[in-house]
Amino acid sequence: MTFLRRLTLPLLLALLLLQGCTVSRGQIRRADAVVAATTNRSSSCDQPDHCATPSPLLAAAAAALAASTPDQPVHVVTLLDDSEPALAARVNLIRAARQSIDVQTYIWDQDDAGQLMLDELVRAARRGVQVRILADQLFSFGNVDLLDRLARISPNLQVRLYNPTFHKARTQPLEFAAGVLCCFMQFNQRMHNKLILVDDLIGITGGRNYQDRYFNWDDDFDYVDRDVMVGGPAAREMAASFTLFWNHPRASPLTHLRDVNQRILGDSAAPTWPAPVYRRPQRVAQLQQAAEDPAWLQAWLIDPSLRVGKVDFFSDLPAKTDKPDKRRALDFTRHIMRMVSEAKREVLLQTPYLVMSKRAQHIFRVLHRRPEPPRVIVSTNSLASTDAFAVYAMSYKHRKRYLTKFGFEIHELKPHAPSAAVDNELANLDSGDGVLPLDIVSPASPARARFHLLGSRGSNNRPAPLESAGRRFGLHAKSIVVDDSFAMVGSHNFDPRSDHYNTEAGVIVYDHAFADQLRHSIMRSVQPENAWVVAPRESKVPVLTDINQAIGTVSESLPLFDLWPFRYATSYDLEPGCQPMRATDPNFFACYQPVGDFPDVALSPKLIITRMVTAFGVGVKGVL
């Protein structure tokens, strides 16, 4: 009780101090005046095309748009599975931009990937391109000095932060807790959209944020992720969505943020833009070179592209939790649900967090009750591969439901999956340049506290310790393929948070060849060398097994005190010399060896917390 009183008093004081602490109109006008007077207006280009670099990606998009009619749209679509082409495509398009670049993201860190993207955008603005950056405040740009520089580095560059906590750019730990207490619904609703749009012709959307681990540049833990690049009429839908978010009241200009406003008013001197100091400069240089190499672009980005017809870009409306009764506020979420509910033969789902919303549970339950239900293959994280161990606990809790009520075939990524290691190796074929310490390269990053409900985001969050050694990988891609006919790539995790709190976005491509490409990519992740299979335990003593399962079912249904340690299902690995098969195959137990509920995970506080959240954490399922 003494501890709670000590914790509550500061939080109450913080609420009193922070609520209503908006920046006055006078302060905003003064800061705007300082920005106008001190902004660097020099230009690096005086040509009409703003010295844009020719790009085959942009040219293909322009050609697709020119060939389109209202009844017969034409799109060029590129699946960006590999991390180096995903980053190189962004750099190439930024350098090719002639008019505008709009960027929307959930996380923007100041590591090598974050610095590279930001420096490229500043260079584009300085040559005359109109650049707009909209980032979710909670996990982006935590350095006020950096935001001061961005506010005044070019008149062509604008930055806004979405849904800032207490009207600030940087959220301290006490402010985070106060935000949860005072204004939970607004604080908990984040902008999870990812988009980069160039000249309203071509855009990239999907799962990747601007942080090293999304591009295989983290030294210890990297994500298996996916984007899609789309050129053609769908880019106009992307532009309309970005404009809605940009003009929404929750998208705050930098001078409206208390700490940035104070910083600008406290220093009227025009800030400089220092050259980035990369931790692995040779690797960055290699990426930049690839982004301008015609042969490399042809092999990695042009040749794999598909010319397709209909493509839809969908996005939830900003602040969708403010208007849950408004149908369009949940546009993207509803469309995904409808797409899955119409499946006839197969649903292939890849998500990092297998925590089903009530709506998703209903859809899969109905599908499984059909006389001939479609096959549902799920690719997701294991505890060994995830950095969101509390979320995994809820997935673990409901394994029996997923297997028996929904008919899921669950494959959990191994932390050292060979398929992920191949992409990582391709992204790190540098000449072995020296590695600078993180605190020298990016002083903002270590000082930037990153918080998240029952789990964190950012480079400081690491997964549970393993028994094995080596570089590890976690799944972050969010994709669905239905009946080999149409497919979705986006930011939606198919979970309660994506359904009810975060805004999400993505594209749906109605093309068999694209669906086949995406299906092949996901199925690669569920191969035995890359994933464990989750399946029921073998019934060796029928009566005892039945009793155990009955007790486990009762325990799983309890909102609290789900303490029964002997779960219905566990993880399996394929025996050498055997062929992969479904868990319903009569020969399954002859070819698959049980490896425990949490294979490769060492005993640790995170493992213990995972079991505790399984037992007691059902009440926070919706916000994990």
XYZ file of N, CA, C and O in Angstrom, residues 432-600:
676
model
N 32.681 -5.085 -44.318
C 33.176 -5.239 -42.956
C 33.692 -3.951 -42.348
O 34.674 -3.949 -41.617
N 33.032 -2.822 -42.646
C 33.490 -1.546 -42.093
C 33.329 -1.534 -40.583
O 32.545 -2.265 -40.014
N 34.072 -0.662 -39.926
C 34.001 -0.553 -38.488
C 32.625 -0.134 -38.019
O 31.922 0.609 -38.679
N 32.232 -0.618 -36.826
C 30.918 -0.317 -36.279
C 31.080 0.665 -35.131
O 31.778 0.385 -34.155
N 30.431 1.832 -35.240
C 30.502 2.833 -34.190
C 29.521 2.505 -33.079
O 28.462 1.939 -33.326
N 29.837 2.874 -31.834
C 28.889 2.654 -30.731
C 27.597 3.414 -30.975
O 27.594 4.502 -31.543
N 26.486 2.839 -30.529
C 25.172 3.426 -30.770
C 25.040 4.805 -30.154
O 24.413 5.707 -30.723
N 25.628 5.035 -28.983
C 25.448 6.334 -28.338
C 26.200 7.447 -29.056
O 25.890 8.623 -28.895
N 27.190 7.098 -29.859
C 27.890 8.104 -30.653
C 27.104 8.423 -31.912
O 26.959 9.565 -32.308
N 26.551 7.397 -32.522
C 25.843 7.574 -33.789
C 24.507 8.256 -33.581
O 24.137 9.179 -34.297
N 23.749 7.805 -32.606
C 22.387 8.294 -32.434
C 22.111 8.577 -30.965
O 21.517 7.775 -30.268
N 22.553 9.718 -30.469
C 22.369 10.015 -29.052
C 20.912 10.079 -28.643
O 20.586 9.925 -27.473
N 20.009 10.297 -29.595
C 18.593 10.370 -29.234
C 18.034 9.003 -28.865
O 17.152 8.891 -28.037
N 18.552 7.954 -29.482
C 17.921 6.643 -29.336
C 18.016 6.072 -27.920
O 17.018 5.681 -27.358
N 19.222 6.003 -27.285
C 19.260 5.425 -25.949
C 18.493 6.249 -24.929
O 17.940 5.708 -23.978
N 18.472 7.562 -25.108
C 17.790 8.415 -24.154
C 16.289 8.392 -24.348
O 15.539 8.842 -23.500
N 15.832 7.874 -25.447
C 14.420 7.883 -25.791
C 13.743 6.689 -25.141
O 13.895 5.557 -25.560
N 12.996 6.918 -24.097
C 12.283 5.834 -23.441
C 11.100 5.417 -24.312
O 10.342 6.251 -24.782
N 10.953 4.116 -24.507
C 9.855 3.622 -25.349
C 8.966 2.724 -24.503
O 9.432 1.767 -23.900
N 7.692 3.038 -24.505
C 6.774 2.300 -23.651
C 5.596 1.817 -24.462
O 5.204 2.411 -25.447
N 5.039 0.713 -24.017
C 3.853 0.179 -24.657
C 3.136 -0.659 -23.625
O 3.749 -1.212 -22.721
N 1.824 -0.727 -23.730
C 1.074 -1.490 -22.760
C 1.490 -2.958 -22.794
O 1.339 -3.639 -23.790
N 2.009 -3.444 -21.661
C 2.459 -4.825 -21.519
C 3.413 -5.257 -22.616
O 3.376 -6.361 -23.120
N 4.267 -4.384 -23.008
C 5.238 -4.684 -24.050
C 5.715 -3.374 -24.612
O 5.046 -2.367 -24.501
N 6.884 -3.336 -25.190
C 7.419 -2.086 -25.683
C 7.710 -2.163 -27.150
O 7.637 -3.200 -27.770
N 8.017 -1.012 -27.710
C 8.407 -0.917 -29.104
C 9.730 -0.180 -29.169
O 10.000 0.693 -28.358
N 10.515 -0.511 -30.154
C 11.758 0.215 -30.329
C 12.955 -0.686 -30.125
O 12.867 -1.833 -29.714
N 14.122 -0.133 -30.408
C 15.334 -0.934 -30.432
C 15.756 -1.410 -29.054
O 16.567 -2.312 -28.929
N 15.212 -0.821 -27.978
C 15.602 -1.238 -26.642
C 14.830 -2.474 -26.174
O 15.142 -3.043 -25.138
N 13.794 -2.879 -26.902
C 13.015 -4.028 -26.494
C 13.572 -5.291 -27.137
O 13.699 -5.368 -28.346
N 13.897 -6.257 -26.327
C 14.465 -7.503 -26.815
C 13.582 -8.666 -26.393
O 12.942 -8.642 -25.342
N 13.549 -9.721 -27.207
C 12.732 -10.887 -26.859
C 13.330 -11.688 -25.721
O 14.410 -11.377 -25.213
N 12.635 -12.749 -25.347
C 13.089 -13.591 -24.245
C 14.408 -14.273 -24.604
O 14.661 -14.588 -25.763
N 15.273 -14.518 -23.601
C 16.547 -15.195 -23.881
C 16.325 -16.620 -24.355
O 15.369 -17.291 -23.961
N 17.236 -17.073 -25.213
C 17.130 -18.407 -25.790
C 18.187 -19.354 -25.230
O 19.200 -18.915 -24.683
N 17.951 -20.626 -25.429
C 18.962 -21.623 -25.107
C 20.018 -21.682 -26.204
O 21.167 -22.008 -25.951
N 19.628 -21.381 -27.437
C 20.555 -21.402 -28.564
C 21.149 -20.015 -28.777
O 20.627 -19.009 -28.293
N 22.234 -19.966 -29.548
C 22.897 -18.698 -29.828
C 22.710 -18.332 -31.294
O 22.308 -19.161 -32.116
N 23.028 -17.078 -31.616
C 22.979 -16.640 -33.003
C 21.983 -15.528 -33.234
O 21.138 -15.238 -32.388
N 22.096 -14.913 -34.399
C 21.167 -13.849 -34.774
C 19.749 -14.415 -34.852
O 19.525 -15.506 -35.368
N 18.796 -13.639 -34.357
C 17.436 -14.148 -34.321
C 16.483 -13.237 -35.083
O 16.771 -12.075 -35.336
N 15.318 -13.825 -35.418
C 14.358 -13.118 -36.254
C 12.960 -13.262 -35.671
O 12.633 -14.274 -35.038
N 12.148 -12.255 -35.904
C 10.753 -12.283 -35.502
C 9.874 -11.885 -36.671
O 10.262 -11.075 -37.513
N 8.689 -12.432 -36.715
C 7.754 -12.138 -37.788
C 7.028 -10.824 -37.519
O 6.535 -10.590 -36.411
N 6.968 -9.952 -38.552
C 6.215 -8.712 -38.443
C 5.281 -8.494 -39.630
O 4.487 -7.558 -39.639
N 5.342 -9.359 -40.641
C 4.524 -9.200 -41.840
C 3.057 -9.486 -41.534
O 2.733 -10.350 -40.713
N 2.181 -8.727 -42.221
C 0.740 -8.907 -42.059
C 0.128 -9.079 -43.453
O 0.046 -8.111 -44.223
N -0.303 -10.285 -43.776
C -0.793 -10.558 -45.123
C -1.845 -11.656 -45.089
O -1.851 -12.501 -44.193
N -2.723 -11.624 -46.099
C -3.758 -12.642 -46.249
C -3.874 -12.996 -47.726
O -3.870 -12.114 -48.588
N -3.997 -14.285 -48.007
C -4.313 -14.763 -49.354
C -5.578 -15.603 -49.250
O -5.663 -16.497 -48.401
N -6.551 -15.313 -50.092
C -7.811 -16.039 -50.075
C -8.013 -16.726 -51.422
O -8.059 -16.065 -52.470
N -8.091 -18.053 -51.391
C -8.421 -18.857 -52.579
C -7.504 -18.614 -53.772
O -7.933 -18.749 -54.926
N -6.284 -18.204 -53.541
C -5.339 -17.975 -54.641
C -5.841 -16.964 -55.660
O -5.355 -16.924 -56.795
N -6.802 -16.145 -55.275
C -7.376 -15.216 -56.250
C -7.154 -13.758 -55.893
O -7.013 -12.926 -56.784
N -7.162 -13.420 -54.612
C -6.835 -12.053 -54.222
C -6.128 -12.060 -52.874
O -6.235 -13.017 -52.104
N -5.388 -10.985 -52.642
C -4.478 -10.979 -51.499
C -4.364 -9.589 -50.907
O -4.553 -8.578 -51.602
N -4.057 -9.537 -49.615
C -3.898 -8.282 -48.897
C -2.514 -8.202 -48.269
O -2.034 -9.168 -47.673
N -1.885 -7.043 -48.402
C -0.652 -6.729 -47.689
C -0.872 -5.391 -47.005
O -1.273 -4.408 -47.657
N -0.634 -5.324 -45.704
C -0.892 -4.065 -45.009
C -0.322 -4.043 -43.616
O 0.634 -4.755 -43.292
N -0.959 -3.231 -42.765
C -0.503 -3.049 -41.390
C -1.424 -3.728 -40.384
O -1.138 -3.727 -39.190
N -2.532 -4.300 -40.846
C -3.555 -4.860 -39.965
C -3.122 -6.216 -39.427
O -2.808 -7.125 -40.188
N -3.145 -6.377 -38.095
C -2.711 -7.608 -37.448
C -3.845 -8.606 -37.200
O -3.616 -9.661 -36.620
N -5.072 -8.231 -37.591
C -6.212 -9.115 -37.406
C -6.492 -9.361 -35.930
O -7.014 -10.401 -35.545
N -6.145 -8.418 -35.085
C -6.304 -8.562 -33.644
C -7.220 -7.465 -33.112
O -7.603 -6.539 -33.841
N -7.599 -7.511 -31.823
C -8.485 -6.482 -31.276
C -7.919 -5.067 -31.383
O -8.676 -4.114 -31.618
N -6.613 -4.907 -31.197
C -6.036 -3.562 -31.296
C -6.200 -3.018 -32.715
O -6.568 -1.860 -32.897
N -5.928 -3.824 -33.719
C -6.098 -3.367 -35.095
C -7.568 -3.119 -35.415
O -7.902 -2.235 -36.201
N -8.457 -3.897 -34.804
C -9.886 -3.741 -35.055
C -10.443 -2.460 -34.443
O -11.206 -1.732 -35.084
N -10.071 -2.179 -33.202
C -10.797 -1.171 -32.438
C -10.005 0.096 -32.099
O -10.612 1.140 -31.835
N -8.696 0.022 -32.072
C -7.919 1.160 -31.593
C -7.074 1.800 -32.685
O -7.279 2.958 -33.049
N -6.108 1.066 -33.190
C -5.199 1.654 -34.179
C -5.909 1.882 -35.512
O -6.810 1.139 -35.885
N -5.438 2.898 -36.232
C -5.835 3.012 -37.631
C -4.886 2.165 -38.462
O -3.691 2.098 -38.182
N -5.432 1.502 -39.471
C -4.658 0.569 -40.279
C -4.851 0.879 -41.764
O -5.821 1.535 -42.157
N -3.931 0.392 -42.577
C -4.010 0.615 -44.020
C -3.371 -0.554 -44.751
O -2.592 -1.321 -44.177
N -3.688 -0.676 -46.036
C -3.085 -1.713 -46.850
C -3.719 -1.759 -48.223
O -4.643 -1.005 -48.525
N -3.207 -2.645 -49.050
C -3.742 -2.805 -50.401
C -4.270 -4.221 -50.584
O -3.730 -5.177 -50.018
N -5.319 -4.321 -51.393
C -5.862 -5.609 -51.803
C -5.701 -5.697 -53.308
O -6.155 -4.823 -54.051
N -5.019 -6.742 -53.739
C -4.734 -6.939 -55.160
C -5.570 -8.118 -55.654
O -5.473 -9.222 -55.119
N -6.381 -7.858 -56.666
C -7.279 -8.877 -57.210
C -6.619 -9.488 -58.452
O -6.971 -9.176 -59.586
N -5.637 -10.353 -58.212
C -4.882 -10.915 -59.321
C -4.312 -12.260 -58.892
O -3.679 -12.368 -57.825
N -4.523 -13.268 -59.737
C -4.081 -14.621 -59.384
C -2.558 -14.708 -59.280
O -2.026 -15.346 -58.364
N -1.844 -14.074 -60.209
C -0.377 -14.176 -60.195
C 0.199 -13.537 -58.941
O 1.136 -14.067 -58.327
N -0.365 -12.387 -58.528
C 0.127 -11.744 -57.302
C -0.204 -12.606 -56.086
O 0.629 -12.778 -55.184
N -1.427 -13.132 -56.042
C -1.807 -14.004 -54.930
C -0.878 -15.206 -54.849
O -0.504 -15.652 -53.757
N -0.480 -15.721 -55.998
C 0.431 -16.862 -56.032
C 1.809 -16.480 -55.503
O 2.443 -17.247 -54.763
N 2.293 -15.282 -55.873
C 3.571 -14.799 -55.333
C 3.531 -14.697 -53.820
O 4.444 -15.155 -53.121
N 2.461 -14.095 -53.308
C 2.353 -13.900 -51.867
C 2.176 -15.236 -51.151
O 2.769 -15.463 -50.082
N 1.394 -16.125 -51.735
C 1.204 -17.438 -51.127
C 2.538 -18.179 -51.031
O 2.851 -18.790 -49.998
N 3.330 -18.133 -52.091
C 4.632 -18.795 -52.079
C 5.517 -18.221 -50.975
O 6.227 -18.959 -50.283
N 5.473 -16.907 -50.791
C 6.297 -16.268 -49.764
C 5.890 -16.716 -48.367
O 6.742 -17.041 -47.527
N 4.582 -16.736 -48.096
C 4.125 -17.135 -46.763
C 4.393 -18.623 -46.523
O 4.833 -19.019 -45.429
N 4.141 -19.449 -47.524
C 4.358 -20.887 -47.359
C 5.827 -21.217 -47.122
O 6.157 -22.214 -46.474
N 6.695 -20.365 -47.636
C 8.124 -20.550 -47.351
C 8.390 -20.418 -45.856
O 9.204 -21.152 -45.290
N 7.666 -19.521 -45.192
C 7.875 -19.302 -43.755
C 7.369 -20.450 -42.898
O 7.783 -20.578 -41.745
N 6.460 -21.266 -43.427
C 5.900 -22.350 -42.624
C 6.557 -23.697 -42.925
O 6.126 -24.726 -42.385
N 7.595 -23.705 -43.744
C 8.315 -24.954 -43.999
C 8.963 -25.455 -42.700
O 9.303 -24.666 -41.822
N 9.143 -26.760 -42.557
C 9.628 -27.317 -41.284
C 10.943 -26.733 -40.793
O 11.158 -26.624 -39.575
N 11.849 -26.364 -41.698
C 13.114 -25.787 -41.241
C 12.929 -24.385 -40.671
O 13.784 -23.892 -39.927
N 11.802 -23.753 -40.994
C 11.577 -22.369 -40.566
C 10.561 -22.219 -39.440
O 10.496 -21.157 -38.816
N 9.753 -23.239 -39.191
C 8.677 -23.077 -38.215
C 8.367 -24.389 -37.514
O 8.518 -25.480 -38.074
N 7.907 -24.255 -36.264
C 7.352 -25.390 -35.529
C 5.863 -25.482 -35.809
O 5.201 -24.467 -36.075
N 5.323 -26.683 -35.735
C 3.892 -26.911 -35.895
C 3.250 -27.002 -34.516
O 3.768 -27.696 -33.625
N 2.142 -26.288 -34.318
C 1.369 -26.405 -33.080
C 0.250 -27.413 -33.321
O -0.552 -27.257 -34.243
N 0.205 -28.451 -32.492
C -0.773 -29.525 -32.685
C -1.148 -30.123 -31.330
O -0.446 -29.922 -30.331
N -2.260 -30.877 -31.272
C -2.660 -31.504 -30.004
C -1.605 -32.481 -29.508
O -0.859 -33.077 -30.290
N -1.561 -32.666 -28.213
C -0.658 -33.658 -27.641
C -1.145 -35.068 -28.005
O -2.346 -35.308 -28.125
N -0.203 -35.966 -28.149
C -0.551 -37.346 -28.462
C -1.239 -37.995 -27.265
O -0.795 -37.851 -26.123
N -2.331 -38.681 -27.541
C -3.079 -39.358 -26.482
C -2.460 -40.726 -26.221
O -2.711 -41.698 -26.945
N -1.632 -40.808 -25.175
C -0.960 -42.070 -24.858
C -1.724 -42.877 -23.807
O -1.728 -44.094 -23.830
N -2.371 -42.170 -22.876
C -3.220 -42.828 -21.872
C -4.602 -42.204 -22.004
O -4.859 -41.138 -21.435
N -5.507 -42.808 -22.766
C -6.764 -42.161 -23.149
C -7.547 -41.528 -22.006
O -7.972 -40.379 -22.090
N -7.765 -42.250 -20.912
C -8.589 -41.727 -19.823
C -7.925 -40.507 -19.196
O -8.544 -39.463 -18.989
N -6.607 -40.635 -18.885
C -5.902 -39.505 -18.283
C -5.848 -38.321 -19.243
O -5.963 -37.163 -18.829
N -5.680 -38.597 -20.537
C -5.652 -37.527 -21.526
C -6.987 -36.800 -21.569
O -7.042 -35.562 -21.620
N -8.083 -37.548 -21.536
C -9.412 -36.934 -21.554
C -9.633 -36.071 -20.316
O -10.207 -34.975 -20.394
N -9.206 -36.575 -19.157
C -9.358 -35.802 -17.920
C -8.535 -34.521 -17.997
O -9.003 -33.429 -17.646
N -7.295 -34.664 -18.460
C -6.415 -33.498 -18.582
C -7.023 -32.452 -19.520
O -7.024 -31.261 -19.223
N -7.565 -32.909 -20.660
C -8.131 -31.969 -21.612
C -9.384 -31.305 -21.057
O -9.629 -30.120 -21.311
N -10.177 -32.021 -20.312
C -11.375 -31.438 -19.715
C -11.010 -30.355 -18.707
O -11.607 -29.264 -18.696
N -10.005 -30.652 -17.861
C -9.567 -29.635 -16.890
C -8.972 -28.445 -17.613
O -9.222 -27.289 -17.264
N -8.171 -28.708 -18.656
C -7.574 -27.624 -19.417
C -8.599 -26.744 -20.087
O -8.444 -25.518 -20.155
N -9.674 -27.349 -20.598
C -10.729 -26.560 -21.231
C -11.392 -25.637 -20.230
O -11.652 -24.457 -20.521
N -11.676 -26.139 -19.044
C -12.275 -25.306 -18.006
C -11.313 -24.185 -17.615
O -11.698 -23.021 -17.484
N -10.042 -24.520 -17.446
C -9.048 -23.523 -17.049
C -8.912 -22.428 -18.100
O -8.870 -21.237 -17.777
N -8.873 -22.824 -19.383
C -8.714 -21.851 -20.455
C -9.889 -20.888 -20.524
O -9.738 -19.714 -20.887
N -11.090 -21.369 -20.168
C -12.278 -20.522 -20.254
C -12.373 -19.506 -19.123
O -13.181 -18.584 -19.186
N -11.552 -19.681 -18.085
C -11.607 -18.756 -16.953
C -10.950 -17.430 -17.310
O -9.874 -17.401 -17.895
N -11.585 -16.300 -16.970
C -10.950 -15.005 -17.215
C -9.722 -14.794 -16.332
O -8.798 -14.074 -16.700
N -9.721 -15.420 -15.171
C -8.571 -15.365 -14.260
C -8.263 -16.778 -13.757
O -9.106 -17.676 -13.836
N -7.040 -16.939 -13.268
C -6.616 -18.192 -12.658
C -6.603 -19.356 -13.653
O -6.965 -20.482 -13.320
N -6.182 -19.060 -14.888
C -5.957 -20.129 -15.869
C -4.569 -20.703 -15.589
O -3.588 -20.376 -16.244
N -4.526 -21.607 -14.592
C -3.248 -22.064 -14.053
C -2.891 -23.492 -14.450
O -1.797 -23.955 -14.134
N -3.765 -24.198 -15.130
C -3.491 -25.599 -15.443
C -2.284 -25.697 -16.370
O -2.283 -25.137 -17.464
N -1.230 -26.386 -15.952
C 0.029 -26.355 -16.718
C 0.051 -27.285 -17.927
O 0.890 -27.126 -18.809
N -0.861 -28.256 -17.990
C -0.814 -29.249 -19.061
C -1.795 -28.845 -20.158
O -2.987 -29.147 -20.093
N -1.296 -28.149 -21.155
C -2.157 -27.578 -22.178
C -2.556 -28.616 -23.222
O -1.901 -29.655 -23.389
N -3.608 -28.298 -23.943
C -4.158 -29.192 -24.961
C -3.165 -29.436 -26.092
O -3.085 -30.541 -26.628
N -2.406 -28.399 -26.454
C -1.516 -28.501 -27.615
C -0.089 -28.130 -27.220
O 0.148 -27.463 -26.205
N 0.839 -28.544 -28.051
C 2.239 -28.181 -27.851
C 2.895 -28.031 -29.221
O 2.247 -28.164 -30.255
N 4.199 -27.770 -29.224
C 4.918 -27.541 -30.476
C 5.639 -28.811 -30.923
O 6.120 -29.589 -30.097
N 5.728 -28.975 -32.257
C 6.355 -30.161 -32.828
C 7.363 -29.761 -33.903
O 7.196 -28.745 -34.582
N 8.386 -30.620 -34.051
C 9.376 -30.442 -35.103
C 9.426 -31.705 -35.951
O 9.273 -32.822 -35.430
N 9.645 -31.536 -37.243
C 9.656 -32.673 -38.168
C 10.902 -33.524 -37.956
O 12.017 -33.021 -37.866
N 10.705 -34.830 -37.910
C 11.817 -35.762 -37.770
C 12.593 -35.855 -39.091
O 12.004 -35.735 -40.179
N 13.908 -36.086 -39.027
C 14.691 -36.263 -40.260
C 14.160 -37.435 -41.082
O 13.781 -38.472 -40.536
N 14.131 -37.238 -42.387
C 13.698 -38.295 -43.290
C 12.205 -38.339 -43.527
O 11.738 -39.122 -44.367
N 11.441 -37.533 -42.805
C 9.987 -37.504 -42.977
C 9.570 -36.347 -43.875
O 10.283 -35.343 -43.993
N 8.416 -36.482 -44.489
C 7.847 -35.420 -45.304
C 6.837 -34.611 -44.485
O 6.159 -35.164 -43.612
N 6.739 -33.301 -44.743
C 5.766 -32.480 -44.006
C 4.342 -32.992 -44.223
O 3.999 -33.478 -45.308
N 3.534 -32.926 -43.181
C 2.136 -33.354 -43.270
C 1.303 -32.536 -42.294
O 1.835 -31.882 -41.378
N 0.002 -32.576 -42.483
C -0.906 -31.856 -41.595
C -1.057 -32.600 -40.273
O -0.869 -33.823 -40.196
N -1.412 -31.842 -39.238
C -1.539 -32.450 -37.906
C -2.673 -33.457 -37.849
O -2.716 -34.304 -36.942
N -3.619 -33.389 -38.786
C -4.732 -34.345 -38.810
C -4.370 -35.657 -39.506
O -5.165 -36.592 -39.502
N -3.185 -35.728 -40.082
C -2.756 -36.953 -40.761
C -2.524 -38.064 -39.726
O -1.908 -37.827 -38.678
N -3.002 -39.280 -39.992
C -2.810 -40.382 -39.026
C -1.342 -40.670 -38.708
O -1.030 -41.215 -37.635
N -0.441 -40.307 -39.601
C 0.984 -40.587 -39.383
C 1.730 -39.411 -38.747
O 2.957 -39.450 -38.671
N 0.990 -38.403 -38.320
C 1.645 -37.196 -37.816
C 2.601 -37.497 -36.667
O 3.755 -37.064 -36.672
N 2.148 -38.232 -35.676
C 2.978 -38.452 -34.477
C 4.168 -39.367 -34.750
O 5.115 -39.407 -33.966
N 4.129 -40.096 -35.854
C 5.275 -40.925 -36.222
C 6.382 -40.096 -36.854
O 7.550 -40.529 -36.854
N 6.042 -38.929 -37.368
C 7.019 -38.101 -38.079
C 7.341 -36.791 -37.379
O 8.263 -36.086 -37.796
N 6.605 -36.448 -36.344
C 6.843 -35.176 -35.654
C 7.162 -35.413 -34.186
O 6.473 -36.193 -33.507
N 8.200 -34.750 -33.715
C 8.682 -34.901 -32.347
C 8.229 -33.709 -31.516
O 8.467 -32.558 -31.896
N 7.553 -33.928 -30.369
C 7.189 -32.785 -29.515
C 8.434 -32.113 -28.949
O 9.365 -32.788 -28.503
N 8.451 -30.780 -28.951
C 9.621 -30.026 -28.476
C 9.262 -29.081 -27.342
O 10.046 -28.210 -26.973
N 8.056 -29.237 -26.763
C 7.673 -28.426 -25.614
C 6.826 -27.236 -26.019
O 6.756 -26.845 -27.191
N 6.193 -26.626 -25.025
C 5.300 -25.496 -25.284
C 6.055 -24.255 -25.728
O 5.534 -23.454 -26.515
N 7.263 -24.065 -25.224
C 8.059 -22.873 -25.553
C 9.453 -23.314 -26.013
O 10.445 -23.092 -25.314
N 9.557 -23.930 -27.159
C 10.862 -24.461 -27.582
C 11.917 -23.383 -27.702
O 11.653 -22.264 -28.170
N 13.129 -23.741 -27.265
C 14.331 -22.910 -27.357
C 14.331 -21.711 -26.421
O 15.277 -20.935 -26.406
